[in-house]
Short mmCIF file of C-alpha atoms in Angstrom, two decimals:
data_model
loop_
_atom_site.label_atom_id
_atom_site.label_comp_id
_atom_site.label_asym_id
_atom_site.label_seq_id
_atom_site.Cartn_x
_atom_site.Cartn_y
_atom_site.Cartn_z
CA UNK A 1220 143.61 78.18 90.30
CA UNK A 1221 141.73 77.73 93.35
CA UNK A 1222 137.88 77.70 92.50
CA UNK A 1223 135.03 79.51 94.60
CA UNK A 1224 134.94 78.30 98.54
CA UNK A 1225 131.47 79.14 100.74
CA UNK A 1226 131.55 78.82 104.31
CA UNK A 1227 129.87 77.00 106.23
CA UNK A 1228 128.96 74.02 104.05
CA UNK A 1229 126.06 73.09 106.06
CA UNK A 1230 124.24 74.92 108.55
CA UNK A 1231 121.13 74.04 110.90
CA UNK A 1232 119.30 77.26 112.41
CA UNK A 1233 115.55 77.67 114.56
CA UNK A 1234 113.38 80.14 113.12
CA UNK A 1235 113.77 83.59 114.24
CA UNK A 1236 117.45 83.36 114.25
CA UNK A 1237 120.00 85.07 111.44
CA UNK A 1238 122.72 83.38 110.06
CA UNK A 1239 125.96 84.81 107.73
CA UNK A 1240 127.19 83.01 104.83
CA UNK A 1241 130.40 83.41 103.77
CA UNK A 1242 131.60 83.44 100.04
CA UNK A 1243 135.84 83.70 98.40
CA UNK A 1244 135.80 84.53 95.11
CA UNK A 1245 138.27 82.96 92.42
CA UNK A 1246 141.32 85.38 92.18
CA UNK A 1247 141.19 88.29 90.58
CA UNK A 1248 137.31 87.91 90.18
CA UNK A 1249 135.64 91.26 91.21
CA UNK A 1250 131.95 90.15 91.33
CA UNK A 1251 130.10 87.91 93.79
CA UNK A 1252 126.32 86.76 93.00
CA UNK A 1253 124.34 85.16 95.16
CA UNK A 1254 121.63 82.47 94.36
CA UNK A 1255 119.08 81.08 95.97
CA UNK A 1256 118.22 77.22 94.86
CA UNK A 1257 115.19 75.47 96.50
CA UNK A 1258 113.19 72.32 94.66
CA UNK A 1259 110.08 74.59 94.52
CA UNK A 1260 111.40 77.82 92.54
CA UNK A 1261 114.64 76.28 91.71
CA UNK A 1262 118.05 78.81 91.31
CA UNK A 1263 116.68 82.41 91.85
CA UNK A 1264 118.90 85.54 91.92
CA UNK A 1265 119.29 87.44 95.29
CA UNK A 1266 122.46 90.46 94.55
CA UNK A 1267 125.19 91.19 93.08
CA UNK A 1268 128.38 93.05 93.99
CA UNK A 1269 131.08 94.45 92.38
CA UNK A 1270 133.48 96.39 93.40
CA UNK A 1271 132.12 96.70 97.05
CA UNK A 1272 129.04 98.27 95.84
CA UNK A 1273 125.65 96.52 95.05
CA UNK A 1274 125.23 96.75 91.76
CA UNK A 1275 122.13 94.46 90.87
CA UNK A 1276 119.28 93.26 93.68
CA UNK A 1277 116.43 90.54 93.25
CA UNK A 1278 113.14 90.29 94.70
CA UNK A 1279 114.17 89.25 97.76
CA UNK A 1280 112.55 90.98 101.43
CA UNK A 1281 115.06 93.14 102.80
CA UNK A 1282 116.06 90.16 105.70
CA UNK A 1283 118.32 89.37 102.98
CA UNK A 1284 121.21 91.59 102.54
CA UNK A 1285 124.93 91.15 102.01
CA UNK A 1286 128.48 92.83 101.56
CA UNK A 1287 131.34 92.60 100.08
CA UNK A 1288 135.00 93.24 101.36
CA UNK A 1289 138.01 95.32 99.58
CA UNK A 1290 139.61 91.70 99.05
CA UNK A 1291 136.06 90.57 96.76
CA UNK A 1292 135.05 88.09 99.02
CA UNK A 1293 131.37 88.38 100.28
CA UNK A 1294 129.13 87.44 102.53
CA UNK A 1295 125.14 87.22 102.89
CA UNK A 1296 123.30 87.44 105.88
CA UNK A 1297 119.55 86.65 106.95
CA UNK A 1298 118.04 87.68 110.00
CA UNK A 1299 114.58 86.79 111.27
CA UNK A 1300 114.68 82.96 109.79
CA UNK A 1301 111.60 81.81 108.40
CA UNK A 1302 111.16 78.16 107.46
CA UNK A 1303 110.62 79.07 103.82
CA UNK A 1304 114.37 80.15 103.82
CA UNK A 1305 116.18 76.52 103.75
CA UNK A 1306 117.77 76.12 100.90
CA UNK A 1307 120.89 75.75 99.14
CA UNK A 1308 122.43 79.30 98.58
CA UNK A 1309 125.08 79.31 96.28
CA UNK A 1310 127.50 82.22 95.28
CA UNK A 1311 129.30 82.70 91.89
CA UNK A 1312 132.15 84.87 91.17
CA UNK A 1313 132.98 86.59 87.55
CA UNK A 1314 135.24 88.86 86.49
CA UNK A 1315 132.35 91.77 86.34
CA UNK A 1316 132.74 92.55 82.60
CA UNK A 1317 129.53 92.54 80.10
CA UNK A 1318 128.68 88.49 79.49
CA UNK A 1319 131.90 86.94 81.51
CA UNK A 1320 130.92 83.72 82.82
CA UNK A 1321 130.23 82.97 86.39
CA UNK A 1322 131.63 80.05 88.62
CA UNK A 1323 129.55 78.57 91.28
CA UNK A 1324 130.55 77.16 94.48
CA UNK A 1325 129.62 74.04 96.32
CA UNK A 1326 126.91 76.04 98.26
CA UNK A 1327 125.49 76.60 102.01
CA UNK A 1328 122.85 74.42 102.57
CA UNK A 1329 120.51 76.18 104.73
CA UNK A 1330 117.84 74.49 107.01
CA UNK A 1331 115.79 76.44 109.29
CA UNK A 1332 113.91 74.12 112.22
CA UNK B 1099 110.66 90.35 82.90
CA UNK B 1100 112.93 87.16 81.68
CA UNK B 1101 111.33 84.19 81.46
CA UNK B 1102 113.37 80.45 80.78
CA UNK B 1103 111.42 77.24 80.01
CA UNK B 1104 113.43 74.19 80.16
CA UNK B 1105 112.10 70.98 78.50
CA UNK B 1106 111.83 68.00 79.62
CA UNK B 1107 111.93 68.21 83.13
CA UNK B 1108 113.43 64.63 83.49
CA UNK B 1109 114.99 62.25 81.02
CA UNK B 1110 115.61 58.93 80.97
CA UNK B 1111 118.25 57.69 78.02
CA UNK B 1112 120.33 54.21 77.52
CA UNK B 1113 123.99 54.46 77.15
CA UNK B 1114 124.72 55.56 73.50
CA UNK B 1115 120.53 57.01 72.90
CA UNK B 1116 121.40 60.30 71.66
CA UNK B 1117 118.94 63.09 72.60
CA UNK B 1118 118.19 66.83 72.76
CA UNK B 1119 117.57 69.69 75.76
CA UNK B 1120 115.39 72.34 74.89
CA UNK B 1121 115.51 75.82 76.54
CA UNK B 1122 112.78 78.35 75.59
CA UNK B 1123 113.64 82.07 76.09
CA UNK B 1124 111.92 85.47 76.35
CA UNK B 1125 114.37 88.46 77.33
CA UNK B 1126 114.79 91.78 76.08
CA UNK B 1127 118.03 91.87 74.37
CA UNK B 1128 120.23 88.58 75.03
CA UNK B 1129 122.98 89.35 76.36
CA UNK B 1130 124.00 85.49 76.56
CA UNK B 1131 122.67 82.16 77.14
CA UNK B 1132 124.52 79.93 79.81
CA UNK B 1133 124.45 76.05 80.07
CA UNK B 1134 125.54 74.54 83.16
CA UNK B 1135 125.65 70.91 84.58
CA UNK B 1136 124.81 70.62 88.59
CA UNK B 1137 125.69 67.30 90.23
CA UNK B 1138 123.49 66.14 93.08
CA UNK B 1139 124.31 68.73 96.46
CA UNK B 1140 127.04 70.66 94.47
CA UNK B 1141 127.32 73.87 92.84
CA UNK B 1142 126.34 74.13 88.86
CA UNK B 1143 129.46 73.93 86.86
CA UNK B 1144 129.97 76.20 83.74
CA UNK B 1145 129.56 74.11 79.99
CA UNK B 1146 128.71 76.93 77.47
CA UNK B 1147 128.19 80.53 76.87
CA UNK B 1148 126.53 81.82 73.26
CA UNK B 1149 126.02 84.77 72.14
CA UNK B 1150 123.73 85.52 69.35
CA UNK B 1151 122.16 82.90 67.12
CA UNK B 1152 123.18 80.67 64.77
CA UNK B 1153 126.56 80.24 67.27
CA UNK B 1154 127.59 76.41 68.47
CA UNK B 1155 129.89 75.35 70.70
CA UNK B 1156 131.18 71.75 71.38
CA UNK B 1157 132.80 69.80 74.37
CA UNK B 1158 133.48 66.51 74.42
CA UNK B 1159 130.35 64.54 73.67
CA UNK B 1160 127.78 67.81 74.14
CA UNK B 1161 126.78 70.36 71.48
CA UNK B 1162 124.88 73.70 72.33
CA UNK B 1163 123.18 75.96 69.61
CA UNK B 1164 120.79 78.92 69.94
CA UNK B 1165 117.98 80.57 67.78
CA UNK B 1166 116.17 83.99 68.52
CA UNK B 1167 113.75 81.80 70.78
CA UNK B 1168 115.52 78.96 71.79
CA UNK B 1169 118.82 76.40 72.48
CA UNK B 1170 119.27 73.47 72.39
CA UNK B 1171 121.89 70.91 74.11
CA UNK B 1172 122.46 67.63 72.07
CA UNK B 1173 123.75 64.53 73.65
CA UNK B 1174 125.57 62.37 71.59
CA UNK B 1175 126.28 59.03 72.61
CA UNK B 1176 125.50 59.69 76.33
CA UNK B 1177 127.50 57.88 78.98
CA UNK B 1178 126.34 57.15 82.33
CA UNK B 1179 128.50 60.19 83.68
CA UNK B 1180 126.62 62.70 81.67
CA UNK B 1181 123.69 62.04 84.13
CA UNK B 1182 123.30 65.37 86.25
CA UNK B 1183 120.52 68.22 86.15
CA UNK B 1184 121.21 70.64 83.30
CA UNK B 1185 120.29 74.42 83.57
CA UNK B 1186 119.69 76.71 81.05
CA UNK B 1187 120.52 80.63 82.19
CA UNK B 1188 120.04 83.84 80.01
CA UNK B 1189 121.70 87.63 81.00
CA UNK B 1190 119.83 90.74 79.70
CA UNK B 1191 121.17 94.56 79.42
CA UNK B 1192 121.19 96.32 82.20
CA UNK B 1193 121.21 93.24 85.18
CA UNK B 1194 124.73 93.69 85.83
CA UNK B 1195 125.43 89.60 86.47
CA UNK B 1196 122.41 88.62 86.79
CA UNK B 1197 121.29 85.18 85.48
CA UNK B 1198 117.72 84.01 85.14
CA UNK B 1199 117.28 80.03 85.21
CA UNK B 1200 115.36 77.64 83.86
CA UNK B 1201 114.27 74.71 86.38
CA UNK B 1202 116.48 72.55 84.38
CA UNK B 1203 116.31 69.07 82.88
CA UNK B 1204 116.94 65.92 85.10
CA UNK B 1205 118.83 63.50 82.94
CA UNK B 1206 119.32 59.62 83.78
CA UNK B 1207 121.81 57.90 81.53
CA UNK B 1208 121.45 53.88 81.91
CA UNK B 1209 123.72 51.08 81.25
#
């Protein structure tokens, strides 16, 4: 079974700028989290969706906001890029019931210039 | 609010030197506790889920177990493969997915 593929891999933006990340589920997984990772505050939680509906937000500023399609997959988007935002954003998939586990993908690493 | 303290933040162990992870927890109502391993520049990848306390779970040359405050990951006779980052994640009622991390421990396995 295929595993959980993000889009682009790497990514180089100027501040100012927004950028969409792109996230595929594993198969049949309904829910797509996305996490934040930097070396300062290490992996923090930004949303969660399920079932094309939002079902859990962190305490992110509202720059940060995302979707997710009638197929699962997901994506994030940040506009007005601040250099605070690079980072390694990582998305996990789960099958959305009470304590399933979630799978990680290899990540977007983020850098804002 | 959740709150995950993972001790020590780096590790340094010879080939064989068996050792132990801590991860401190404060959450209302665990849901479950989460180890993961994360290689250098790649996503964290899944090792354990527990439950409620007293539970252990085994793979391969790792052992997790959990109290009311705390889990532990032992390393038995570490190899220089098991070096990676270990993280530590709890879920609480009512966060839908959410995980809360730990900063995880930095482990260095030497010939």
């Amino acid at each position: 079974k295929a595993g959980v593929t993000q889009t682009p891999r790497y990514l180089i933006k100027t501040r100012g700028q927004q950028v969409t990340l792109s996230c595929s589920p594993i198969s049949g997984h309904r829910s797509v989290s996305w996490y934040q990772q930097t070396p300062g505050q290490g992996l923090q939680f930004l949303f969660e969706y399920f079932s094309e509906t939002q079902r859990n937000k962190g305490n992110f500023p509202g720059r940060f906001s995302g979707r997710q399609f009638s197929n699962s997959r997901s994506e994030m988007n940040v506009s007005t890029l601040e250099l605070g935002d690079s980072a390694l954003y990582l998305c996990a998939s789960s099958l959305g019931t009470r304590t399933d586990t979630q799978y990680f993908g290899p990540g977007t690493r983020l850098t804002v210039l | 609010e959740d709150q995950v303290t993972q001790s020590p933040e780096a590790l340094r162990l010879q080939e064989g030197e068996s050792s132990s992870l801590n991860c401190s927890y404060t959450v209302s109502g665990l849901r479950g506790l989460f180890w993961y391993r994360q290689d250098p520049g790649k996503g964290p990848e899944f090792l354990f889920t527990l439950y409620s306390a007293g539970e252990e779970k085994e793979k391969e040359r790792l052992k997790a177990t959990l109290t009311k405050k705390e889990s532990f990951l032992h390393i038995t006779a570490p190899k220089p493969e098991d070096s990676a980052t270990y993280l530590c994640a709890v879920q609480a009622p009512g966060g839908g997915n959410k995980l809360t991390f730990g900063t995880g421990t930095q482990l260095k396995v030497e010939l």
